[in-house]
Coordinates of C-alpha atoms in Angstrom, one line a residue:
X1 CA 103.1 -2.5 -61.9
X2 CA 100.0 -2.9 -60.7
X3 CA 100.4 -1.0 -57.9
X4 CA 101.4 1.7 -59.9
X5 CA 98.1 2.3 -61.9
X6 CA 96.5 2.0 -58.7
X7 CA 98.1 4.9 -57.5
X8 CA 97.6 6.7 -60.8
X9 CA 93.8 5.8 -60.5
X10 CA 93.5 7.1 -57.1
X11 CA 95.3 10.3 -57.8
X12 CA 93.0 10.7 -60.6
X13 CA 89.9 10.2 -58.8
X14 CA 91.1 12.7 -56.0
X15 CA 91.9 15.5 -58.6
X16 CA 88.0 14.4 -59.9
X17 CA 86.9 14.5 -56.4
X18 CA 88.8 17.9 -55.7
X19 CA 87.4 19.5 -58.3
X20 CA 83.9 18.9 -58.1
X21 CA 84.0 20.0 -54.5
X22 CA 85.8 23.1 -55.3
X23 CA 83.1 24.0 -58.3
X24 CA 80.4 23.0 -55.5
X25 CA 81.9 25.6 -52.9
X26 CA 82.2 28.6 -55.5
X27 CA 78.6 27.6 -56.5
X28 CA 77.7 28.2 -52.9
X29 CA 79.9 31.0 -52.4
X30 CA 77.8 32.6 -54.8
X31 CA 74.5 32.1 -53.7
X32 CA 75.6 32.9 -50.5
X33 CA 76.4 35.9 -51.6
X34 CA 73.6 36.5 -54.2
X35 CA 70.7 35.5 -52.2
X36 CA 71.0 38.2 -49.5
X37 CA 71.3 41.0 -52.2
X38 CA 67.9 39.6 -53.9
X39 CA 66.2 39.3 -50.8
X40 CA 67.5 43.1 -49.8
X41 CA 66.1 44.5 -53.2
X42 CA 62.5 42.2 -52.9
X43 CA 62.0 43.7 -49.5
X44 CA 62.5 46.9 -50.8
X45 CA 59.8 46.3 -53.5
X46 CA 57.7 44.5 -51.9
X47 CA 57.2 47.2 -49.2
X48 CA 57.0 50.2 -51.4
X49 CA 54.2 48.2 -53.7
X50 CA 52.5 47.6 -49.8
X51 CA 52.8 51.5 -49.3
X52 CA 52.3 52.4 -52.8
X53 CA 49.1 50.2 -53.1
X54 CA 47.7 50.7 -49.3
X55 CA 43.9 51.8 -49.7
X56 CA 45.2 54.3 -47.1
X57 CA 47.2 56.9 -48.4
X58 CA 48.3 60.3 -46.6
X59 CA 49.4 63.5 -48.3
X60 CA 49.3 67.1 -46.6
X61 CA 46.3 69.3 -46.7
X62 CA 48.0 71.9 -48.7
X63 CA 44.4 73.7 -49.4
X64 CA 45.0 74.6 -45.3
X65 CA 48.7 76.1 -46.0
X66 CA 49.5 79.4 -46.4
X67 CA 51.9 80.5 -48.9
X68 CA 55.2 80.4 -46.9
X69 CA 53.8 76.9 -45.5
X70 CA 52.9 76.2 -49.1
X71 CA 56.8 77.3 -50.0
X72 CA 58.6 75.5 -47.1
X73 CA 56.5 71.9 -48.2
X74 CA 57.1 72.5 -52.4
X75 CA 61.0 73.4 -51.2
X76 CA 61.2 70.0 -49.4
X77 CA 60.2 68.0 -51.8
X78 CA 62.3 66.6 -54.9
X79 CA 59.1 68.2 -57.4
X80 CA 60.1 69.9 -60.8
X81 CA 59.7 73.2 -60.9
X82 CA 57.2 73.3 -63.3
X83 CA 55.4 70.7 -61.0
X84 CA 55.5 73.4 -58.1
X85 CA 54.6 75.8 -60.6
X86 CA 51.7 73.9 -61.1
X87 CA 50.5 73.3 -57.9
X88 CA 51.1 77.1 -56.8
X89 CA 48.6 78.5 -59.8
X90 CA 45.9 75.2 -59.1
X91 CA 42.5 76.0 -58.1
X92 CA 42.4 72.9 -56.5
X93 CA 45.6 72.3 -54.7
X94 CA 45.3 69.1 -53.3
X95 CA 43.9 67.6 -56.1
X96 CA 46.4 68.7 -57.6
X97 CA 49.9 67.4 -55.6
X98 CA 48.0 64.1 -54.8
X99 CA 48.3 63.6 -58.7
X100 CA 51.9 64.9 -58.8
X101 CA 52.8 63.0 -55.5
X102 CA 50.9 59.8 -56.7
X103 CA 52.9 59.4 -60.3
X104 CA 56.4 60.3 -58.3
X105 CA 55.3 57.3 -56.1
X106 CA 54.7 55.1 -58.9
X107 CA 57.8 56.3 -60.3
X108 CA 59.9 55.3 -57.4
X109 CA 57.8 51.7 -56.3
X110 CA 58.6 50.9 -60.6
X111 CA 62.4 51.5 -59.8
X112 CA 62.3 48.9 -56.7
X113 CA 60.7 46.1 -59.2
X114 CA 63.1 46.8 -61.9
X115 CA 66.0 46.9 -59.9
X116 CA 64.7 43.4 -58.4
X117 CA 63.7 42.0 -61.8
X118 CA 67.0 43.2 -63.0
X119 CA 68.7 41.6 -60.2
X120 CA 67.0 38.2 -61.0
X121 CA 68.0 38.0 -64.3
X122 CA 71.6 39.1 -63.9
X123 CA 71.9 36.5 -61.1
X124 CA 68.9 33.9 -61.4
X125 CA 71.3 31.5 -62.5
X126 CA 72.7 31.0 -58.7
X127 CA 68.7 30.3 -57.6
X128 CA 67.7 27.3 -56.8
X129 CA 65.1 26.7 -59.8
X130 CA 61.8 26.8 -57.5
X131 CA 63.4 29.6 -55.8
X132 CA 63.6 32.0 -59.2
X133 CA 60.4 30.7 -60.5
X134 CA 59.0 32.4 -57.0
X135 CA 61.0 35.5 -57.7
X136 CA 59.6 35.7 -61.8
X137 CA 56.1 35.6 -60.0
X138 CA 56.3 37.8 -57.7
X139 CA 57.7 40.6 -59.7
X140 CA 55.2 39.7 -61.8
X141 CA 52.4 39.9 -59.8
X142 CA 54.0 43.5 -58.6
X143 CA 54.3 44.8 -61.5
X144 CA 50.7 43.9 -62.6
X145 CA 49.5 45.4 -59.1
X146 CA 50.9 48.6 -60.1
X147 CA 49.4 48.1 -63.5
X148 CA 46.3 47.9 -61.6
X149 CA 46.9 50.9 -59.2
X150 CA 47.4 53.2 -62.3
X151 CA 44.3 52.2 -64.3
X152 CA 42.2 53.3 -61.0
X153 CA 43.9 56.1 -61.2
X154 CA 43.8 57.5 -64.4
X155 CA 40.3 56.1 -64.6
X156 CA 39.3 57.7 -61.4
X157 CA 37.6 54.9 -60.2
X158 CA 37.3 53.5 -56.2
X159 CA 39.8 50.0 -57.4
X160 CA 42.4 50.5 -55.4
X161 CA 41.2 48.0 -53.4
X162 CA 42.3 45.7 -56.3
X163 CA 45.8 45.9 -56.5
X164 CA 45.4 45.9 -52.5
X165 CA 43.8 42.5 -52.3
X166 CA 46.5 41.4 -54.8
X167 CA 49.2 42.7 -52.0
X168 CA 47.3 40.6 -49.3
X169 CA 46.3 37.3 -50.9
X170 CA 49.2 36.5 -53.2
X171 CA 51.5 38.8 -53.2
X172 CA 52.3 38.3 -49.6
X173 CA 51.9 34.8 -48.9
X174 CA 54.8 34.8 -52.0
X175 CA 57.1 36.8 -50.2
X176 CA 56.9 35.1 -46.7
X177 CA 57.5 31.5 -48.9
X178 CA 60.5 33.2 -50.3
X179 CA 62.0 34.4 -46.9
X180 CA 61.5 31.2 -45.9
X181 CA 63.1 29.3 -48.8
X182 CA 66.3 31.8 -48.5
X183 CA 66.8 30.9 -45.1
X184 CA 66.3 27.5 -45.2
X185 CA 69.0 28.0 -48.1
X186 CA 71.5 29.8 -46.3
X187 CA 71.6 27.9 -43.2
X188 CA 71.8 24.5 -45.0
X189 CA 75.3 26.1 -46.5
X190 CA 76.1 27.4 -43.1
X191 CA 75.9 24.0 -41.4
X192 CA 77.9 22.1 -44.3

């Protein structure tokens, strides 16, 4: 008899034992899976926000086009109409797309940090905790450069500089700790 409940005990403690380690491996199935798709959408942010926010910033000298190179540039681009429109009849041209061209930017760098910070909180709960609490600050810190980018702008003022020192001294250093973090992650889970 006694041997009996021993065997019962045992059985029990391998069903336990069983199913801890299978709730352990679908927990790391899915941040194996989630962590690449974070990392894929906070490089994508993080490098429009870096192009976005860049002190340097390059648009065409459309004062120097003529019409039909004027037409061939407007047709290219994914402008409204009304934004051509607008452009075409300026007296200052560049002035002009630069602000068109400048709010389509913001537009697009926005969509990257709400897709991330989307991502995050669909998913966060498969981060390690230090791991989310770096992604919440970063897209925080993003967000609050672009914040930054658009009051310069709409100001007219010189502080883009800013939101650029932002991008260099935290923003940055964030995003290289995160990389590293992932990694680490990933290749701790491939070496169990």
């Amino acid at each position: 008899r006694d041997r009996h409940e021993r065997a019962l005990e045992i059985e029990k403690l391998r069903v336990e034992i069983n199913s801890m380690l299978s709730g352990a491996l679908k927990l790391q199935e899915q941040e194996f899976t989630v962590l690449p798709e974070a990392w894929k959408k906070l490089d994508e942010a993080f490098g429009l926000s870096s192009w976005f926010l860049s002190p340097i910033q390059q648009y065409p000298d459309v004062t120097r086009y003529n019409s039909a190179q004027l037409e061939e540039l407007l047709a290219s681009s994914e402008l409204a109409e009304s934004q051509k429109d607008e452009i075409r009849n300026s007296e200052d041209r560049l002035k002009t797309y630069t602000n068109i061209i400048f709010w389509h930017r913001r537009h697009k760098v926005l969509s990257a940090v709400s897709g991330l910070q989307d991502y995050v909180a669909r998913h966060g709960i498969f981060f390690p905790l230090d791991l989310k609490s770096d992604f919440v600050k970063i897209i925080g810190s993003l967000t609050e450069s672009v914040t930054l980018i658009t009051i310069a702008h709409e100001c007219k003022d010189q502080r883009r500089s800013d939101a650029w020192k932002k991008i260099d001294t935290e923003i940055s250093p964030l995003y290289k700790t995160i990389e590293g973090k992932i990694q680490e992650r990933l290749q701790s889970h491939a070496h169990k």
